Amino acid sequence: MNSDISNDMKKIGIIGAGDVGRSLATGFMIDNYDVMVGSRDGTHAAELDVVMGKDVAAGTFREVAAWGELIIIAVKGSAAEGVAGDLAEELAGKTVIDVTNPISDADPEDGVLRYFTTLNESLGERIQAAAPEAHVVKAWNTVSHRHMISPDFASIPTMPICGNDEGARREVAETLTSFGWHVEDMGSMKAARAIEPLTMLLCIPGFLRSEWGVAFKLLKQD
Ligand SMILES: NC(=O)c1ccc[n+]([C@@H]2O[C@H](COP(=O)([O-])OP(=O)(O)OC[C@H]3O[C@@H](n4cnc5c(N)ncnc54)[C@H](OP(=O)(O)O)[C@@H]3O)[C@@H](O)[C@H]2O)c1
């Protein structure tokens, strides 16, 4: 499959109203996109009511999935597969950015997160299988929500992405590039097996020393 749609100011449907949903909604709205943010009860936190003088639309997960043209899944990792399966019909044919990580409810050990997946599977693959006609692209999951938009580091950091649809990966790469990232296309969704654990590494300085201003950069020879 190859969805060749380019992101020409699509309507952005964000499924999830936590820190990630709110940070991405703000970033897209500042860039003049139409944005709708979804939560289970169809509301969102008051702090997201108005961005740049504009109301932020709220809806249920299903309303947002039906309305949006480019969808972002930003729910708790353990709920993500079920949410994607429930919305499979609304997500069919759309590019879906999967920002989730398979973090378990167990406490981190010495700052090391525990995952409910293994190294031979990934949450990204589960989400893609749950919504088989969606063009799911894993992205934005390897940085704190505080730095997803216009990351401010000594040099431009790298965001690895992956997904089974080449056109969707290209669209997501263009979107992330416009928000200040260097994007590294890692191919099919199987690469999420390697990308998702990067977040375990990313979070160790945060848990040990409250250093959350961390991002990865892939260095390449000329
Ligand atoms: N926080 C970060 O800096 C960061 C960075 C990169 C990736 N991520 C990943 O991005 C995702 C979102 O993270 P977050 O920090 O914004 O908050 P979160 O607490 O992981 O997720 C919040 C969202 O998940 C929904 N949710 C929680 N339990 C649910 C359930 N049982 N069924 C359906 N939906 C449920 C909530 O719905 P309601 O709104 O209805 O409560 C809310 O919209 C996670 O997978 C996380 O691992 C987070």
PDB file of C-alpha atoms and ligand atoms in Angstrom:
ATOM      1  CA  MET A   1       0.000   0.000   0.000  1.00  0.00           C
ATOM      2  CA  ASN A   2       1.171   3.502  -0.684  1.00  0.00           C
ATOM      3  CA  SER A   3      -0.997   6.450   0.329  1.00  0.00           C
ATOM      4  CA  ASP A   4       0.343   9.346  -1.684  1.00  0.00           C
ATOM      5  CA  ILE A   5      -1.564  12.081   0.071  1.00  0.00           C
ATOM      6  CA  SER A   6       0.519  15.064   1.151  1.00  0.00           C
ATOM      7  CA  ASN A   7      -0.359  16.931   4.331  1.00  0.00           C
ATOM      8  CA  ASP A   8      -1.730  20.117   2.810  1.00  0.00           C
ATOM      9  CA  MET A   9      -3.114  21.605   6.057  1.00  0.00           C
ATOM     10  CA  LYS A  10      -5.263  18.584   6.825  1.00  0.00           C
ATOM     11  CA  LYS A  11      -7.645  18.675   9.776  1.00  0.00           C
ATOM     12  CA  ILE A  12      -5.701  17.283  12.750  1.00  0.00           C
ATOM     13  CA  GLY A  13      -7.575  14.850  14.987  1.00  0.00           C
ATOM     14  CA  ILE A  14      -5.729  14.129  18.219  1.00  0.00           C
ATOM     15  CA  ILE A  15      -6.963  11.075  20.111  1.00  0.00           C
ATOM     16  CA  GLY A  16      -5.777  11.716  23.644  1.00  0.00           C
ATOM     17  CA  ALA A  17      -5.924  14.790  25.854  1.00  0.00           C
ATOM     18  CA  GLY A  18      -2.947  14.162  28.124  1.00  0.00           C
ATOM     19  CA  ASP A  19       0.378  16.026  28.077  1.00  0.00           C
ATOM     20  CA  VAL A  20       1.157  14.826  24.536  1.00  0.00           C
ATOM     21  CA  GLY A  21      -2.290  15.575  23.133  1.00  0.00           C
ATOM     22  CA  ARG A  22      -2.238  19.068  24.601  1.00  0.00           C
ATOM     23  CA  SER A  23       1.335  19.872  23.499  1.00  0.00           C
ATOM     24  CA  LEU A  24       0.732  18.695  19.931  1.00  0.00           C
ATOM     25  CA  ALA A  25      -2.641  20.449  19.741  1.00  0.00           C
ATOM     26  CA  THR A  26      -0.972  23.704  20.749  1.00  0.00           C
ATOM     27  CA  GLY A  27       1.825  23.246  18.205  1.00  0.00           C
ATOM     28  CA  PHE A  28      -0.504  22.486  15.309  1.00  0.00           C
ATOM     29  CA  MET A  29      -2.831  25.355  16.235  1.00  0.00           C
ATOM     30  CA  ILE A  30       0.045  27.817  16.360  1.00  0.00           C
ATOM     31  CA  ASP A  31       0.784  26.660  12.817  1.00  0.00           C
ATOM     32  CA  ASN A  32      -2.834  27.455  11.874  1.00  0.00           C
ATOM     33  CA  TYR A  33      -4.129  23.905  11.517  1.00  0.00           C
ATOM     34  CA  ASP A  34      -7.718  23.063  12.472  1.00  0.00           C
ATOM     35  CA  VAL A  35      -7.421  20.783  15.490  1.00  0.00           C
ATOM     36  CA  MET A  36      -9.829  18.624  17.475  1.00  0.00           C
ATOM     37  CA  VAL A  37      -8.764  16.845  20.662  1.00  0.00           C
ATOM     38  CA  GLY A  38     -10.419  13.652  21.870  1.00  0.00           C
ATOM     39  CA  SER A  39     -10.947  12.196  25.317  1.00  0.00           C
ATOM     40  CA  ARG A  40     -13.148   9.418  26.617  1.00  0.00           C
ATOM     41  CA  ASP A  41     -15.893  11.786  27.758  1.00  0.00           C
ATOM     42  CA  GLY A  42     -15.459  14.295  24.925  1.00  0.00           C
ATOM     43  CA  THR A  43     -13.999  17.136  26.996  1.00  0.00           C
ATOM     44  CA  HIS A  44     -10.464  18.350  27.537  1.00  0.00           C
ATOM     45  CA  ALA A  45      -8.576  20.158  30.260  1.00  0.00           C
ATOM     46  CA  ALA A  46      -9.449  23.820  30.715  1.00  0.00           C
ATOM     47  CA  GLU A  47      -5.832  24.769  30.025  1.00  0.00           C
ATOM     48  CA  LEU A  48      -6.436  23.753  26.391  1.00  0.00           C
ATOM     49  CA  ASP A  49      -9.672  25.710  25.960  1.00  0.00           C
ATOM     50  CA  VAL A  50      -8.097  28.532  23.974  1.00  0.00           C
ATOM     51  CA  VAL A  51      -4.825  28.584  22.026  1.00  0.00           C
ATOM     52  CA  MET A  52      -3.720  31.738  20.201  1.00  0.00           C
ATOM     53  CA  GLY A  53      -7.185  33.188  20.829  1.00  0.00           C
ATOM     54  CA  LYS A  54      -8.907  30.257  19.117  1.00  0.00           C
ATOM     55  CA  ASP A  55     -11.194  27.698  20.750  1.00  0.00           C
ATOM     56  CA  VAL A  56      -9.824  24.167  20.765  1.00  0.00           C
ATOM     57  CA  ALA A  57     -12.525  21.771  19.632  1.00  0.00           C
ATOM     58  CA  ALA A  58     -13.168  18.739  21.844  1.00  0.00           C
ATOM     59  CA  GLY A  59     -14.889  15.448  21.109  1.00  0.00           C
ATOM     60  CA  THR A  60     -14.988  11.773  21.918  1.00  0.00           C
ATOM     61  CA  PHE A  61     -12.299   9.534  20.446  1.00  0.00           C
ATOM     62  CA  ARG A  62     -14.757   8.408  17.750  1.00  0.00           C
ATOM     63  CA  GLU A  63     -15.841  11.957  16.847  1.00  0.00           C
ATOM     64  CA  VAL A  64     -12.216  13.040  16.516  1.00  0.00           C
ATOM     65  CA  ALA A  65     -11.259   9.970  14.457  1.00  0.00           C
ATOM     66  CA  ALA A  66     -14.168  10.594  12.086  1.00  0.00           C
ATOM     67  CA  TRP A  67     -13.508  14.357  11.768  1.00  0.00           C
ATOM     68  CA  GLY A  68      -9.725  14.349  11.420  1.00  0.00           C
ATOM     69  CA  GLU A  69      -7.863  13.874   8.164  1.00  0.00           C
ATOM     70  CA  LEU A  70      -4.476  13.327   9.815  1.00  0.00           C
ATOM     71  CA  ILE A  71      -4.915  11.456  13.089  1.00  0.00           C
ATOM     72  CA  ILE A  72      -2.606  11.268  16.090  1.00  0.00           C
ATOM     73  CA  ILE A  73      -3.011   8.476  18.648  1.00  0.00           C
ATOM     74  CA  ALA A  74      -1.757   9.797  21.986  1.00  0.00           C
ATOM     75  CA  VAL A  75      -3.423   7.625  24.609  1.00  0.00           C
ATOM     76  CA  LYS A  76      -1.995   5.606  27.466  1.00  0.00           C
ATOM     77  CA  GLY A  77       0.029   2.772  25.923  1.00  0.00           C
ATOM     78  CA  SER A  78      -1.941  -0.036  27.544  1.00  0.00           C
ATOM     79  CA  ALA A  79      -5.185   1.367  26.085  1.00  0.00           C
ATOM     80  CA  ALA A  80      -3.867   2.143  22.597  1.00  0.00           C
ATOM     81  CA  GLU A  81      -4.461  -1.203  20.857  1.00  0.00           C
ATOM     82  CA  GLY A  82      -8.054  -1.334  22.080  1.00  0.00           C
ATOM     83  CA  VAL A  83      -8.721   2.283  21.114  1.00  0.00           C
ATOM     84  CA  ALA A  84      -7.285   1.721  17.612  1.00  0.00           C
ATOM     85  CA  GLY A  85      -9.381  -1.429  17.140  1.00  0.00           C
ATOM     86  CA  ASP A  86     -12.511   0.344  18.281  1.00  0.00           C
ATOM     87  CA  LEU A  87     -11.898   3.136  15.748  1.00  0.00           C
ATOM     88  CA  ALA A  88     -10.683   0.940  12.875  1.00  0.00           C
ATOM     89  CA  GLU A  89     -13.506   2.018  10.594  1.00  0.00           C
ATOM     90  CA  GLU A  90     -12.963   5.761  11.175  1.00  0.00           C
ATOM     91  CA  LEU A  91      -9.182   5.403  10.760  1.00  0.00           C
ATOM     92  CA  ALA A  92      -9.317   3.398   7.512  1.00  0.00           C
ATOM     93  CA  GLY A  93      -7.393   5.055   4.679  1.00  0.00           C
ATOM     94  CA  LYS A  94      -6.004   7.837   6.913  1.00  0.00           C
ATOM     95  CA  THR A  95      -2.457   8.559   7.998  1.00  0.00           C
ATOM     96  CA  VAL A  96      -2.292   7.873  11.736  1.00  0.00           C
ATOM     97  CA  ILE A  97       0.674   9.059  13.773  1.00  0.00           C
ATOM     98  CA  ASP A  98       1.233   6.680  16.686  1.00  0.00           C
ATOM     99  CA  VAL A  99       2.982   8.535  19.510  1.00  0.00           C
ATOM    100  CA  THR A 100       2.466   5.810  22.104  1.00  0.00           C
ATOM    101  CA  ASN A 101       4.910   3.717  24.095  1.00  0.00           C
ATOM    102  CA  PRO A 102       4.143   0.319  25.680  1.00  0.00           C
ATOM    103  CA  ILE A 103       4.881   1.434  29.227  1.00  0.00           C
ATOM    104  CA  SER A 104       3.543  -0.952  31.859  1.00  0.00           C
ATOM    105  CA  ASP A 105       1.938   0.132  35.105  1.00  0.00           C
ATOM    106  CA  ALA A 106       4.842  -1.337  37.094  1.00  0.00           C
ATOM    107  CA  ASP A 107       7.296   1.186  38.561  1.00  0.00           C
ATOM    108  CA  PRO A 108      10.594   1.846  36.740  1.00  0.00           C
ATOM    109  CA  GLU A 109      13.583  -0.037  38.171  1.00  0.00           C
ATOM    110  CA  ASP A 110      16.610   2.232  38.796  1.00  0.00           C
ATOM    111  CA  GLY A 111      15.058   4.667  36.317  1.00  0.00           C
ATOM    112  CA  VAL A 112      14.459   1.975  33.673  1.00  0.00           C
ATOM    113  CA  LEU A 113      10.882   1.821  32.433  1.00  0.00           C
ATOM    114  CA  ARG A 114       9.153  -1.534  32.173  1.00  0.00           C
ATOM    115  CA  TYR A 115       7.319  -2.422  28.959  1.00  0.00           C
ATOM    116  CA  PHE A 116       4.453  -4.839  28.409  1.00  0.00           C
ATOM    117  CA  THR A 117       5.844  -5.817  24.979  1.00  0.00           C
ATOM    118  CA  THR A 118       8.970  -7.821  24.152  1.00  0.00           C
ATOM    119  CA  LEU A 119      11.830  -7.005  21.762  1.00  0.00           C
ATOM    120  CA  ASN A 120      10.239  -9.223  19.094  1.00  0.00           C
ATOM    121  CA  GLU A 121       6.989  -7.303  18.875  1.00  0.00           C
ATOM    122  CA  SER A 122       5.910  -3.704  19.334  1.00  0.00           C
ATOM    123  CA  LEU A 123       2.893  -1.671  20.268  1.00  0.00           C
ATOM    124  CA  GLY A 124       3.076  -0.011  16.852  1.00  0.00           C
ATOM    125  CA  GLU A 125       2.572  -3.386  15.167  1.00  0.00           C
ATOM    126  CA  ARG A 126      -0.346  -4.172  17.472  1.00  0.00           C
ATOM    127  CA  ILE A 127      -1.988  -0.839  16.681  1.00  0.00           C
ATOM    128  CA  GLN A 128      -1.499  -1.389  12.934  1.00  0.00           C
ATOM    129  CA  ALA A 129      -3.012  -4.889  13.216  1.00  0.00           C
ATOM    130  CA  ALA A 130      -5.962  -3.538  15.203  1.00  0.00           C
ATOM    131  CA  ALA A 131      -6.722  -0.957  12.498  1.00  0.00           C
ATOM    132  CA  PRO A 132      -5.478  -2.779   9.385  1.00  0.00           C
ATOM    133  CA  GLU A 133      -6.656  -0.229   6.827  1.00  0.00           C
ATOM    134  CA  ALA A 134      -5.124   2.754   8.620  1.00  0.00           C
ATOM    135  CA  HIS A 135      -1.684   3.963   7.507  1.00  0.00           C
ATOM    136  CA  VAL A 136      -0.012   3.944  10.926  1.00  0.00           C
ATOM    137  CA  VAL A 137       3.345   5.689  11.381  1.00  0.00           C
ATOM    138  CA  LYS A 138       5.252   5.515  14.657  1.00  0.00           C
ATOM    139  CA  ALA A 139       6.692   8.971  15.384  1.00  0.00           C
ATOM    140  CA  TRP A 140       7.299  11.570  18.095  1.00  0.00           C
ATOM    141  CA  ASN A 141       7.409   8.845  20.776  1.00  0.00           C
ATOM    142  CA  THR A 142      11.129   9.228  21.581  1.00  0.00           C
ATOM    143  CA  VAL A 143      11.068  12.706  23.111  1.00  0.00           C
ATOM    144  CA  SER A 144       9.262  14.396  25.985  1.00  0.00           C
ATOM    145  CA  HIS A 145       6.071  16.193  25.000  1.00  0.00           C
ATOM    146  CA  ARG A 146       7.806  19.423  26.028  1.00  0.00           C
ATOM    147  CA  HIS A 147      10.187  19.178  23.058  1.00  0.00           C
ATOM    148  CA  MET A 148       7.955  17.714  20.341  1.00  0.00           C
ATOM    149  CA  ILE A 149       7.411  21.072  18.673  1.00  0.00           C
ATOM    150  CA  SER A 150      10.405  23.233  17.699  1.00  0.00           C
ATOM    151  CA  PRO A 151      12.952  21.161  19.671  1.00  0.00           C
ATOM    152  CA  ASP A 152      15.554  23.563  21.055  1.00  0.00           C
ATOM    153  CA  PHE A 153      18.878  21.711  21.276  1.00  0.00           C
ATOM    154  CA  ALA A 154      22.469  22.509  20.323  1.00  0.00           C
ATOM    155  CA  SER A 155      21.815  20.876  16.949  1.00  0.00           C
ATOM    156  CA  ILE A 156      18.725  19.540  15.221  1.00  0.00           C
ATOM    157  CA  PRO A 157      17.762  16.193  16.816  1.00  0.00           C
ATOM    158  CA  THR A 158      16.655  13.072  14.956  1.00  0.00           C
ATOM    159  CA  MET A 159      13.179  11.569  15.065  1.00  0.00           C
ATOM    160  CA  PRO A 160      13.118   7.956  13.851  1.00  0.00           C
ATOM    161  CA  ILE A 161       9.839   6.985  12.211  1.00  0.00           C
ATOM    162  CA  CYS A 162       8.453   3.762  10.751  1.00  0.00           C
ATOM    163  CA  GLY A 163       5.289   2.387   9.219  1.00  0.00           C
ATOM    164  CA  ASN A 164       4.135   0.072   6.449  1.00  0.00           C
ATOM    165  CA  ASP A 165       2.911   2.743   4.029  1.00  0.00           C
ATOM    166  CA  GLU A 166       5.653   4.680   2.261  1.00  0.00           C
ATOM    167  CA  GLY A 167       3.401   7.616   1.340  1.00  0.00           C
ATOM    168  CA  ALA A 168       2.227   7.985   4.934  1.00  0.00           C
ATOM    169  CA  ARG A 169       5.824   7.900   6.182  1.00  0.00           C
ATOM    170  CA  ARG A 170       6.702  10.638   3.693  1.00  0.00           C
ATOM    171  CA  GLU A 171       3.763  12.752   4.848  1.00  0.00           C
ATOM    172  CA  VAL A 172       4.706  12.335   8.505  1.00  0.00           C
ATOM    173  CA  ALA A 173       8.339  13.110   7.710  1.00  0.00           C
ATOM    174  CA  GLU A 174       7.278  16.373   6.037  1.00  0.00           C
ATOM    175  CA  THR A 175       5.122  17.271   9.032  1.00  0.00           C
ATOM    176  CA  LEU A 176       7.873  16.605  11.574  1.00  0.00           C
ATOM    177  CA  THR A 177      10.431  18.431   9.452  1.00  0.00           C
ATOM    178  CA  SER A 178       8.152  21.478   9.456  1.00  0.00           C
ATOM    179  CA  PHE A 179       8.176  21.314  13.278  1.00  0.00           C
ATOM    180  CA  GLY A 180      11.984  21.353  13.444  1.00  0.00           C
ATOM    181  CA  TRP A 181      13.084  17.693  13.293  1.00  0.00           C
ATOM    182  CA  HIS A 182      15.509  15.712  11.216  1.00  0.00           C
ATOM    183  CA  VAL A 183      13.556  12.591  10.334  1.00  0.00           C
ATOM    184  CA  GLU A 184      15.134   9.173   9.854  1.00  0.00           C
ATOM    185  CA  ASP A 185      12.870   6.781   7.936  1.00  0.00           C
ATOM    186  CA  MET A 186      13.396   3.298   9.423  1.00  0.00           C
ATOM    187  CA  GLY A 187      11.054   1.416   7.084  1.00  0.00           C
ATOM    188  CA  SER A 188       8.206  -0.886   8.043  1.00  0.00           C
ATOM    189  CA  MET A 189       6.392  -0.953  11.369  1.00  0.00           C
ATOM    190  CA  LYS A 190       8.622  -3.813  12.520  1.00  0.00           C
ATOM    191  CA  ALA A 191      11.220  -1.110  13.219  1.00  0.00           C
ATOM    192  CA  ALA A 192       9.026   0.015  16.110  1.00  0.00           C
ATOM    193  CA  ARG A 193      10.557  -2.960  17.970  1.00  0.00           C
ATOM    194  CA  ALA A 194      13.768  -0.927  18.033  1.00  0.00           C
ATOM    195  CA  ILE A 195      12.297   2.592  18.170  1.00  0.00           C
ATOM    196  CA  GLU A 196       9.976   2.117  21.154  1.00  0.00           C
ATOM    197  CA  PRO A 197      12.757   0.960  23.544  1.00  0.00           C
ATOM    198  CA  LEU A 198      14.688   4.172  22.800  1.00  0.00           C
ATOM    199  CA  THR A 199      12.224   5.825  25.155  1.00  0.00           C
ATOM    200  CA  MET A 200      13.477   3.614  27.992  1.00  0.00           C
ATOM    201  CA  LEU A 201      16.944   5.046  27.403  1.00  0.00           C
ATOM    202  CA  LEU A 202      15.623   8.585  26.983  1.00  0.00           C
ATOM    203  CA  CYS A 203      13.806   8.489  30.327  1.00  0.00           C
ATOM    204  CA  ILE A 204      16.697   7.253  32.496  1.00  0.00           C
ATOM    205  CA  PRO A 205      18.300  10.712  32.940  1.00  0.00           C
ATOM    206  CA  GLY A 206      14.805  12.046  33.627  1.00  0.00           C
ATOM    207  CA  PHE A 207      13.996   9.565  36.370  1.00  0.00           C
ATOM    208  CA  LEU A 208      17.509   9.664  37.900  1.00  0.00           C
ATOM    209  CA  ARG A 209      18.299  13.365  37.629  1.00  0.00           C
ATOM    210  CA  SER A 210      15.109  15.125  36.420  1.00  0.00           C
ATOM    211  CA  GLU A 211      16.813  15.720  33.065  1.00  0.00           C
ATOM    212  CA  TRP A 212      13.949  15.591  30.575  1.00  0.00           C
ATOM    213  CA  GLY A 213      15.504  17.947  28.036  1.00  0.00           C
ATOM    214  CA  VAL A 214      16.988  15.035  26.099  1.00  0.00           C
ATOM    215  CA  ALA A 215      16.678  14.022  22.445  1.00  0.00           C
ATOM    216  CA  PHE A 216      18.501  11.622  20.158  1.00  0.00           C
ATOM    217  CA  LYS A 217      20.670  12.486  17.181  1.00  0.00           C
ATOM    218  CA  LEU A 218      21.802   9.956  14.611  1.00  0.00           C
ATOM    219  CA  LEU A 219      25.295  10.852  13.415  1.00  0.00           C
ATOM    220  CA  LYS A 220      26.185   9.826   9.871  1.00  0.00           C
ATOM    221  CA  GLN A 221      29.401   9.873   7.879  1.00  0.00           C
ATOM    222  CA  ASP A 222      29.324  12.110   4.804  1.00  0.00           C
TER     223      ASP A 222
HETATM  224  N1  LIG B   1       4.280  12.427  28.187  1.00  0.00           N
HETATM  225  C1  LIG B   1       5.282  12.425  27.302  1.00  0.00           C
HETATM  226  O1  LIG B   1       6.171  13.305  27.360  1.00  0.00           O
HETATM  227  C2  LIG B   1       5.325  11.398  26.220  1.00  0.00           C
HETATM  228  C3  LIG B   1       6.344  11.474  25.254  1.00  0.00           C
HETATM  229  C4  LIG B   1       6.363  10.549  24.183  1.00  0.00           C
HETATM  230  C5  LIG B   1       5.369   9.578  24.109  1.00  0.00           C
HETATM  231  N2  LIG B   1       4.402   9.525  25.083  1.00  0.00           N
HETATM  232  C6  LIG B   1       3.351   8.508  24.947  1.00  0.00           C
HETATM  233  O2  LIG B   1       2.196   9.193  24.477  1.00  0.00           O
HETATM  234  C7  LIG B   1       1.005   8.610  25.033  1.00  0.00           C
HETATM  235  C8  LIG B   1       0.220   9.690  25.778  1.00  0.00           C
HETATM  236  O3  LIG B   1       0.968  10.105  26.900  1.00  0.00           O
HETATM  237  P1  LIG B   1       0.498  11.294  27.856  1.00  0.00           P
HETATM  238  O4  LIG B   1       1.661  11.602  28.716  1.00  0.00           O
HETATM  239  O5  LIG B   1      -0.122  12.403  27.070  1.00  0.00           O
HETATM  240  O6  LIG B   1      -0.649  10.745  28.781  1.00  0.00           O
HETATM  241  P2  LIG B   1      -1.247   9.338  29.188  1.00  0.00           P
HETATM  242  O7  LIG B   1      -1.701   9.478  30.583  1.00  0.00           O
HETATM  243  O8  LIG B   1      -0.320   8.229  28.891  1.00  0.00           O
HETATM  244  O9  LIG B   1      -2.526   9.245  28.219  1.00  0.00           O
HETATM  245  C9  LIG B   1      -3.577  10.153  28.376  1.00  0.00           C
HETATM  246  C10 LIG B   1      -4.703   9.780  27.460  1.00  0.00           C
HETATM  247  O10 LIG B   1      -4.973   8.357  27.521  1.00  0.00           O
HETATM  248  C11 LIG B   1      -6.356   8.164  27.691  1.00  0.00           C
HETATM  249  N3  LIG B   1      -6.595   6.939  28.466  1.00  0.00           N
HETATM  250  C12 LIG B   1      -6.082   6.615  29.678  1.00  0.00           C
HETATM  251  N4  LIG B   1      -6.554   5.405  30.082  1.00  0.00           N
HETATM  252  C13 LIG B   1      -7.379   4.982  29.099  1.00  0.00           C
HETATM  253  C14 LIG B   1      -8.175   3.816  28.928  1.00  0.00           C
HETATM  254  N5  LIG B   1      -8.202   2.842  29.845  1.00  0.00           N
HETATM  255  N6  LIG B   1      -8.911   3.707  27.792  1.00  0.00           N
HETATM  256  C15 LIG B   1      -8.881   4.679  26.858  1.00  0.00           C
HETATM  257  N7  LIG B   1      -8.144   5.806  26.967  1.00  0.00           N
HETATM  258  C16 LIG B   1      -7.414   5.969  28.075  1.00  0.00           C
HETATM  259  C17 LIG B   1      -6.817   9.376  28.478  1.00  0.00           C
HETATM  260  O11 LIG B   1      -8.194   9.564  28.243  1.00  0.00           O
HETATM  261  P3  LIG B   1      -9.027  10.717  29.021  1.00  0.00           P
HETATM  262  O12 LIG B   1      -8.593  12.001  28.392  1.00  0.00           O
HETATM  263  O13 LIG B   1     -10.434  10.385  28.751  1.00  0.00           O
HETATM  264  O14 LIG B   1      -8.628  10.596  30.474  1.00  0.00           O
HETATM  265  C18 LIG B   1      -5.984  10.488  27.891  1.00  0.00           C
HETATM  266  O15 LIG B   1      -6.603  11.074  26.760  1.00  0.00           O
HETATM  267  C19 LIG B   1       1.474   7.458  25.926  1.00  0.00           C
HETATM  268  O16 LIG B   1       1.396   6.250  25.202  1.00  0.00           O
HETATM  269  C20 LIG B   1       2.921   7.813  26.230  1.00  0.00           C
HETATM  270  O17 LIG B   1       3.718   6.660  26.490  1.00  0.00           O
HETATM  271  C21 LIG B   1       4.366  10.392  26.122  1.00  0.00           C
END
